[in-house]
PDB file of C-alpha atoms in Angstrom:
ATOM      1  CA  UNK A  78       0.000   0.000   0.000  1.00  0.00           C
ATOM      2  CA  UNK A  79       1.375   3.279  -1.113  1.00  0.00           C
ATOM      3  CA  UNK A  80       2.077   5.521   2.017  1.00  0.00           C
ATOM      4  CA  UNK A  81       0.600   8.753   0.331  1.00  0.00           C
ATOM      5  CA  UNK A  82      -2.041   8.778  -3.007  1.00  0.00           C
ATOM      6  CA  UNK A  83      -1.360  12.117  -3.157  1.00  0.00           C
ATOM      7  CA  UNK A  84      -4.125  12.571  -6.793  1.00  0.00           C
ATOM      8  CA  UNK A  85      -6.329  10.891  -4.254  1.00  0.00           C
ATOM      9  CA  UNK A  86      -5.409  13.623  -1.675  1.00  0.00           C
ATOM     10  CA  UNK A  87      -7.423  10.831   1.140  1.00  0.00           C
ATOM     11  CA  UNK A  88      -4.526   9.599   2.899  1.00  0.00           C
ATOM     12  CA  UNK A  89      -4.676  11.921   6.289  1.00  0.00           C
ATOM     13  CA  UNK A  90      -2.258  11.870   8.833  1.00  0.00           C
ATOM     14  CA  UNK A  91      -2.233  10.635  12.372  1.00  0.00           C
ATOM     15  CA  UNK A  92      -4.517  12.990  14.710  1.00  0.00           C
ATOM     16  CA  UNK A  93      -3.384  13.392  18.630  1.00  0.00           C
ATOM     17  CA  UNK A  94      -7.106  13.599  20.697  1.00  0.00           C
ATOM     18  CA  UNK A  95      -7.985  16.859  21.359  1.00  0.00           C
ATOM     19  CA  UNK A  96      -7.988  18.546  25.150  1.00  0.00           C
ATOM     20  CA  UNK A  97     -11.235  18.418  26.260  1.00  0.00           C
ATOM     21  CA  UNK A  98     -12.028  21.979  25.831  1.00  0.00           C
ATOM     22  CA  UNK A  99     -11.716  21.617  22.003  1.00  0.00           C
ATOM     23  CA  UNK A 100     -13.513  18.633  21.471  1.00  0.00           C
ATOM     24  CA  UNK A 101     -16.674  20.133  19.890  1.00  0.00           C
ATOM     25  CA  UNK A 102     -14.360  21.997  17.793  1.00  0.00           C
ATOM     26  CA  UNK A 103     -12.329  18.137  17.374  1.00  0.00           C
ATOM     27  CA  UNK A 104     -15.410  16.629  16.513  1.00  0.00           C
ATOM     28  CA  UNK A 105     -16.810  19.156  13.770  1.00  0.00           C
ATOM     29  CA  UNK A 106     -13.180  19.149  11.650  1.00  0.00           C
ATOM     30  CA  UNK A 107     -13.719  15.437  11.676  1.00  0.00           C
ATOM     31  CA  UNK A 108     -17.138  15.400  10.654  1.00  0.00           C
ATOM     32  CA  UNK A 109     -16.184  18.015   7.803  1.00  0.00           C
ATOM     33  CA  UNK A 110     -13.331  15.509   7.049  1.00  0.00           C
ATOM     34  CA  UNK A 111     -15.283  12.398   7.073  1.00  0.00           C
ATOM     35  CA  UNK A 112     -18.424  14.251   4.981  1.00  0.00           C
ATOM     36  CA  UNK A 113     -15.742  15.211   1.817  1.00  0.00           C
ATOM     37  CA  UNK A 114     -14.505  11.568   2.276  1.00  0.00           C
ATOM     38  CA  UNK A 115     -17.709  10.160   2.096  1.00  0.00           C
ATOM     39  CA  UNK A 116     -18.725  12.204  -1.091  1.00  0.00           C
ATOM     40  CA  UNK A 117     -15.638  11.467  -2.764  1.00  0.00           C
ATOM     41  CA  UNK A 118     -15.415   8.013  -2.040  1.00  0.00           C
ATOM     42  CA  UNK A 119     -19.377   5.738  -1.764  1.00  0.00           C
ATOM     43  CA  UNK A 120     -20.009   5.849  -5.330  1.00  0.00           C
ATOM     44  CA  UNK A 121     -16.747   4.688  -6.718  1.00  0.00           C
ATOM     45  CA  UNK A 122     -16.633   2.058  -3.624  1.00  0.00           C
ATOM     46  CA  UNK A 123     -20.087   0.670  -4.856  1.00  0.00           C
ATOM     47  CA  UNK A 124     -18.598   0.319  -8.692  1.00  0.00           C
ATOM     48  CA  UNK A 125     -15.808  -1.203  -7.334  1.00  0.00           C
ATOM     49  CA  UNK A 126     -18.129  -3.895  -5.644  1.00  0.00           C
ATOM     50  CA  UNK A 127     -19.900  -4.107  -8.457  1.00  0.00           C
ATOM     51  CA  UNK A 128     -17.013  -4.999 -10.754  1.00  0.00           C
ATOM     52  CA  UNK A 129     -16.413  -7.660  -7.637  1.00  0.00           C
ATOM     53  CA  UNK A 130     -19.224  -9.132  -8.841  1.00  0.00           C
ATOM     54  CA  UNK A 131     -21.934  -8.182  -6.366  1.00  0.00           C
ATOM     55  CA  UNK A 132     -25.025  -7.107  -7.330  1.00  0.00           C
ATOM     56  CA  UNK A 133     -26.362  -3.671  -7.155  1.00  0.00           C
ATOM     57  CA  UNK A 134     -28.092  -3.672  -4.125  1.00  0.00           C
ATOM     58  CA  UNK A 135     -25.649  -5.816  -2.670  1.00  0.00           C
ATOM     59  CA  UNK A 136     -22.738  -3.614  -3.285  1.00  0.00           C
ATOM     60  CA  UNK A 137     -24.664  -0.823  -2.180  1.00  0.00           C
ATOM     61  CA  UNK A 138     -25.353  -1.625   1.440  1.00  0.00           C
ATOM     62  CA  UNK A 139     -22.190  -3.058   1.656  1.00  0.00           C
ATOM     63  CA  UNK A 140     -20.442   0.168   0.792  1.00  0.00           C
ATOM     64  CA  UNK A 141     -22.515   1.914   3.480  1.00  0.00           C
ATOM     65  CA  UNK A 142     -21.811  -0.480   6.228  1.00  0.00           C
ATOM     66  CA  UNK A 143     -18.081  -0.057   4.972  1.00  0.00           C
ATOM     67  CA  UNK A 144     -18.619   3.879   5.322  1.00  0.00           C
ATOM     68  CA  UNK A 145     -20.386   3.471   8.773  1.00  0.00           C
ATOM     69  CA  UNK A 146     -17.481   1.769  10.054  1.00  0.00           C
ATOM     70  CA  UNK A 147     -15.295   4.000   8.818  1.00  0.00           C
ATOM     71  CA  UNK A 148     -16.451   6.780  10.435  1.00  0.00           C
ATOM     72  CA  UNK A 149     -16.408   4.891  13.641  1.00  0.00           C
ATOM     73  CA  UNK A 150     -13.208   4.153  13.425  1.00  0.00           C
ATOM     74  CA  UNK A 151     -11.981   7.366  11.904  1.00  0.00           C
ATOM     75  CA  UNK A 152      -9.593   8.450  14.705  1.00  0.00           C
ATOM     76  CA  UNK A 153      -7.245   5.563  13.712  1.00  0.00           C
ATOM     77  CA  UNK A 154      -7.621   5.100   9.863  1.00  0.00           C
ATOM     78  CA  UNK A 155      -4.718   7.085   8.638  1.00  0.00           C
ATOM     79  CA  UNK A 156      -5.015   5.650   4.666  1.00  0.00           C
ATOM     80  CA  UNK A 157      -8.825   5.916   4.195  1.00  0.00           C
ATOM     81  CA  UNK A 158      -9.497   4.895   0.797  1.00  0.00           C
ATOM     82  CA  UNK A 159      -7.529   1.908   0.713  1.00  0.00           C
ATOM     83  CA  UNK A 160      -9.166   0.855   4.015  1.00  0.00           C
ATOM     84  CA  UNK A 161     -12.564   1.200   2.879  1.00  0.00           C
ATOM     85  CA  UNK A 162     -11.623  -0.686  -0.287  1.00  0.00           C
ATOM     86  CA  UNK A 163     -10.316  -3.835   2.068  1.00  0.00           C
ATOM     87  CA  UNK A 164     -12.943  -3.695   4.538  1.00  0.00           C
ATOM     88  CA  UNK A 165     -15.426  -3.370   1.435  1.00  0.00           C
ATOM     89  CA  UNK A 166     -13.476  -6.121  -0.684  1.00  0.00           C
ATOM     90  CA  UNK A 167     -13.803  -8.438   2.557  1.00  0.00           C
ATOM     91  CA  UNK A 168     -17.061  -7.901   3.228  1.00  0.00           C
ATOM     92  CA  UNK A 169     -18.246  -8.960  -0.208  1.00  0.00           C
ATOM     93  CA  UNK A 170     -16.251 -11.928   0.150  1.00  0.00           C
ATOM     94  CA  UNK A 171     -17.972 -13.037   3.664  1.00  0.00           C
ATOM     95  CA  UNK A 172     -21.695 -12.411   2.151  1.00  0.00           C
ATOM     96  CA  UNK A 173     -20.414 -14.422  -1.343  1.00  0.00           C
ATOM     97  CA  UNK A 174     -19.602 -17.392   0.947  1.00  0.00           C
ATOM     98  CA  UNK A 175     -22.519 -17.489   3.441  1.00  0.00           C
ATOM     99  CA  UNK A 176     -25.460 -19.428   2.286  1.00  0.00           C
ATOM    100  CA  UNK A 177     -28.353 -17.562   3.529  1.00  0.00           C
ATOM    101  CA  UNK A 178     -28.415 -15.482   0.685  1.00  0.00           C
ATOM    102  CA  UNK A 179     -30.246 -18.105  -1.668  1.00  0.00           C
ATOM    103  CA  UNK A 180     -32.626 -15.855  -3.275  1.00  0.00           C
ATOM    104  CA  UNK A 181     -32.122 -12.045  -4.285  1.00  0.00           C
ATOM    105  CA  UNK A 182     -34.131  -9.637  -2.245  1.00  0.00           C
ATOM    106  CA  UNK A 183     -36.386  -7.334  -3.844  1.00  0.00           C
ATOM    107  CA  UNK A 184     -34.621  -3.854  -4.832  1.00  0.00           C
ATOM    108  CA  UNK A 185     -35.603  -0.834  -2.445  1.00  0.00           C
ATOM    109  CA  UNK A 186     -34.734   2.428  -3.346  1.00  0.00           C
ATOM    110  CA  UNK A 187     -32.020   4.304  -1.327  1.00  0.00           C
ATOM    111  CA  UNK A 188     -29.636   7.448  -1.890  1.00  0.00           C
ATOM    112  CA  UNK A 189     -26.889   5.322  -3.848  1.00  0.00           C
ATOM    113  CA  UNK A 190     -29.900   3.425  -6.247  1.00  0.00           C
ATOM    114  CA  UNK A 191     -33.125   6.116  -6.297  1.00  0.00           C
ATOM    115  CA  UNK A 192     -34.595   4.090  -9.351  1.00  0.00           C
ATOM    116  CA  UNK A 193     -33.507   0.048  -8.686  1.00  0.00           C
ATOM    117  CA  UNK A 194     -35.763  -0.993 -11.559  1.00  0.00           C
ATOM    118  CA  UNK A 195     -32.879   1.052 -13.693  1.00  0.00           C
ATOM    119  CA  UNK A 196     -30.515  -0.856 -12.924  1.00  0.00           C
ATOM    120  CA  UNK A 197     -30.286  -2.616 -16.015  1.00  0.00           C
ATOM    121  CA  UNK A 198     -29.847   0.430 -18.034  1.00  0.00           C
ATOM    122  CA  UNK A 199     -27.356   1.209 -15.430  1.00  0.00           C
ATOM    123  CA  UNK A 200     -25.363  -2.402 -16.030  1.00  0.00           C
ATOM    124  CA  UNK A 201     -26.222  -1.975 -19.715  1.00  0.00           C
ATOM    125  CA  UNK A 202     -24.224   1.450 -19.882  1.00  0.00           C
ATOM    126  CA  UNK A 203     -20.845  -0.187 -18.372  1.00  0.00           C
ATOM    127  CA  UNK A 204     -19.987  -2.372 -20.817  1.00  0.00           C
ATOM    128  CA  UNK A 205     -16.772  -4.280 -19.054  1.00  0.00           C
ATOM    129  CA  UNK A 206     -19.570  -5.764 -16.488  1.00  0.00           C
ATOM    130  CA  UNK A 207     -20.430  -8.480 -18.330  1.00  0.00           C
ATOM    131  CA  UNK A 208     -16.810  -9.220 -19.294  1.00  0.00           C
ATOM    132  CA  UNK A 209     -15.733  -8.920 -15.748  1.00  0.00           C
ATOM    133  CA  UNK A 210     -18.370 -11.502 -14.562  1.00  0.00           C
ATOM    134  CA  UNK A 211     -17.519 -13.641 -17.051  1.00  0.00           C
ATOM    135  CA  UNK A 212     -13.945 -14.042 -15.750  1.00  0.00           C
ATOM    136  CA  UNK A 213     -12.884 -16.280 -12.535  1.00  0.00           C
ATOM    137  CA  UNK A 214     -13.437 -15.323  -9.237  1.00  0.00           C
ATOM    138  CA  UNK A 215      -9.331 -14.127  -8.711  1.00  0.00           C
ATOM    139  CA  UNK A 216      -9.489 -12.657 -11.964  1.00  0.00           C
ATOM    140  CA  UNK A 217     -12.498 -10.374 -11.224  1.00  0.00           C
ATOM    141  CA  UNK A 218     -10.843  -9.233  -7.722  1.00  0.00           C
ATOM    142  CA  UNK A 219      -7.579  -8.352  -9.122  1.00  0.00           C
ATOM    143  CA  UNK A 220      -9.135  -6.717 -12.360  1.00  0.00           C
ATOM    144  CA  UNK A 221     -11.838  -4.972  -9.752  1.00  0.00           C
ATOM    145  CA  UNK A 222      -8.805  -3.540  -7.671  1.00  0.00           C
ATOM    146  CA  UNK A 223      -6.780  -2.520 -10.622  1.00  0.00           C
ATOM    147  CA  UNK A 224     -10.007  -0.384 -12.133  1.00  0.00           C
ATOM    148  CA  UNK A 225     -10.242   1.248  -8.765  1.00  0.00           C
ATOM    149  CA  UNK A 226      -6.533   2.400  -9.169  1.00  0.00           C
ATOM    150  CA  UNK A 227      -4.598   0.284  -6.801  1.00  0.00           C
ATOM    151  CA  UNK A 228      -1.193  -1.160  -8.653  1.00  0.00           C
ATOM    152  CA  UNK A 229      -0.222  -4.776  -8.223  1.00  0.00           C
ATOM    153  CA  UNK A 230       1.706  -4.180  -5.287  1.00  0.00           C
ATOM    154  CA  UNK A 231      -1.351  -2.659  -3.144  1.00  0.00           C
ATOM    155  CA  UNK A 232      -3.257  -5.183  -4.528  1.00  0.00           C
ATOM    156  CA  UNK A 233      -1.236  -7.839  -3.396  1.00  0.00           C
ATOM    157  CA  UNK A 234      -0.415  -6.042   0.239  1.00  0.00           C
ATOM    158  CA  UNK A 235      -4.380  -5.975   0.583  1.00  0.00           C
ATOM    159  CA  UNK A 236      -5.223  -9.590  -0.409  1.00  0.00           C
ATOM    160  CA  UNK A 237      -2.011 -10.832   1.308  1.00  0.00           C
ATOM    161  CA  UNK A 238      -0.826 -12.428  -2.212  1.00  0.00           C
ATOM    162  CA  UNK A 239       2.603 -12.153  -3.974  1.00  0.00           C
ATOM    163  CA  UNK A 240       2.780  -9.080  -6.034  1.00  0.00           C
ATOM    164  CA  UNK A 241       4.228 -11.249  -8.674  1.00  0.00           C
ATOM    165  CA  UNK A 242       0.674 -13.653  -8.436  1.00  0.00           C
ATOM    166  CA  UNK A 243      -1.191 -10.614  -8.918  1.00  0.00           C
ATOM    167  CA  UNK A 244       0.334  -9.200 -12.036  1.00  0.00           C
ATOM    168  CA  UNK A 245       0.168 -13.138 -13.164  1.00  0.00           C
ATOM    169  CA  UNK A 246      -3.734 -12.945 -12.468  1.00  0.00           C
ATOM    170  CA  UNK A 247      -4.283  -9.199 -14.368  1.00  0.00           C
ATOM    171  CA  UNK A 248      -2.368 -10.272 -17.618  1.00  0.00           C
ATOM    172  CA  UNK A 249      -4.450 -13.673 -17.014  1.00  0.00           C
ATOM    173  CA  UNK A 250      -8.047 -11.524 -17.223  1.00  0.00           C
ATOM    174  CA  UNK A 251      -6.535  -9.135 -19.443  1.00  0.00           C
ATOM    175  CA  UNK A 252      -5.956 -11.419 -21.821  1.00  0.00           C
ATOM    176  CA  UNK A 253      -8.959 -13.355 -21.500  1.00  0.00           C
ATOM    177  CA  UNK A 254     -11.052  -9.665 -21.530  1.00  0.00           C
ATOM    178  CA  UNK A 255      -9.377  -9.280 -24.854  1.00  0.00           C
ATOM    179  CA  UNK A 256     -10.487 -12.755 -26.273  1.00  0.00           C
ATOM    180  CA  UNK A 257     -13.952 -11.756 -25.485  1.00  0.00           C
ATOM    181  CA  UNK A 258     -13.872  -8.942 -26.882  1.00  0.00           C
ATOM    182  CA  UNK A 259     -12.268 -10.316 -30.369  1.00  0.00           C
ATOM    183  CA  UNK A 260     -15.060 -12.752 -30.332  1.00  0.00           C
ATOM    184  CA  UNK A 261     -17.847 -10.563 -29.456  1.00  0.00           C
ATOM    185  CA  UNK A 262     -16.348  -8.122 -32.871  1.00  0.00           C
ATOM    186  CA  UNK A 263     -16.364 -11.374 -34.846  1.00  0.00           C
ATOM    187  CA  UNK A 264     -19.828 -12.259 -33.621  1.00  0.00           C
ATOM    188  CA  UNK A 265     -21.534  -8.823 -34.870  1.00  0.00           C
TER     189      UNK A 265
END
């Protein structure tokens, strides 16, 4: 994980607790600071999911948990975005491998999804879903990271892999991306 993104300009440093006399003043800074975070940062977290594999809704109140407990834990998360993309990443992986989920629930609109019955418009839009679905499970992970700017080496720092694995995996699904997409221009 780099130390400092600084085009991403998320990475904060480590705060020291405020006296007690400026904790109101403490506590609004990190509201502000959380609030430009979490503007920046929910939408691109849920297309990240998304090109995960999750489903929309799924990816969706994942990414908001993943926000909630970021802001809980603010105080000790010096590199933001790349925690939020773990914690995220993780998350997904937990609800992929529980069982309960057998049957999707019916969309509800929320802030992130306003219209869930346009969701297909919104999948049809993003072409490199499809593609990305279509490729194995390590595949889609590393290619999911890599679109959300992370290089091999965060990639592999985050998913406790060999940096060397991971670049193996993205010329794996790039190559196979490209396949697809030679057969689809063959097809038409």
């Amino acid at each position: 994980m780099r130390n400092h993104e600084p085009a991403d300009g998320t990475d904060r440093p480590t705060t020291v607790p405020a006296p007690s006399g400026l904790h109101d003043l403490a506590r609004k800074r990190t509201n502000e600071e959380f609030s430009a975070f979490y503007r920046a940062t929910i939408r691109p977290l849920t297309g990240f999911l998304i090109n995960h594999g999750a489903g929309v809704q799924a990816a969706a109140d994942i990414a908001q948990e993943t926000m909630t407990d970021a802001y809980r834990n603010w105080d000790r998360v010096t590199h933001p975005r790349a925690w939020v993309y773990k914690v995220a990443s993780r998350a997904l992986v937990r609800k992929i491998a529980s069982v309960e989920d057998l049957v999707d629930e019916v969309p509800e609109p929320t802030s992130l999804i306003p219209r869930p019955d346009a969701i297909a418009e919104w999948e049809a839009q993003y072409d490199a879903l499809p593609l990305l679905r279509s490729l194995p499970m390590r595949q889609r992970q590393v290619m999911a990271w890599t679109l959300a700017d992370f290089t091999p080496t965060d990639i592999a720092e985050h998913l406790g892999l060999s940096a060397e694995n991971i670049r193996a995996d993205l010329k794996k699904a790039r190559r196979a991306a490209a396949d697809r997409l030679k057969a689809r221009g063959e097809e038409q």
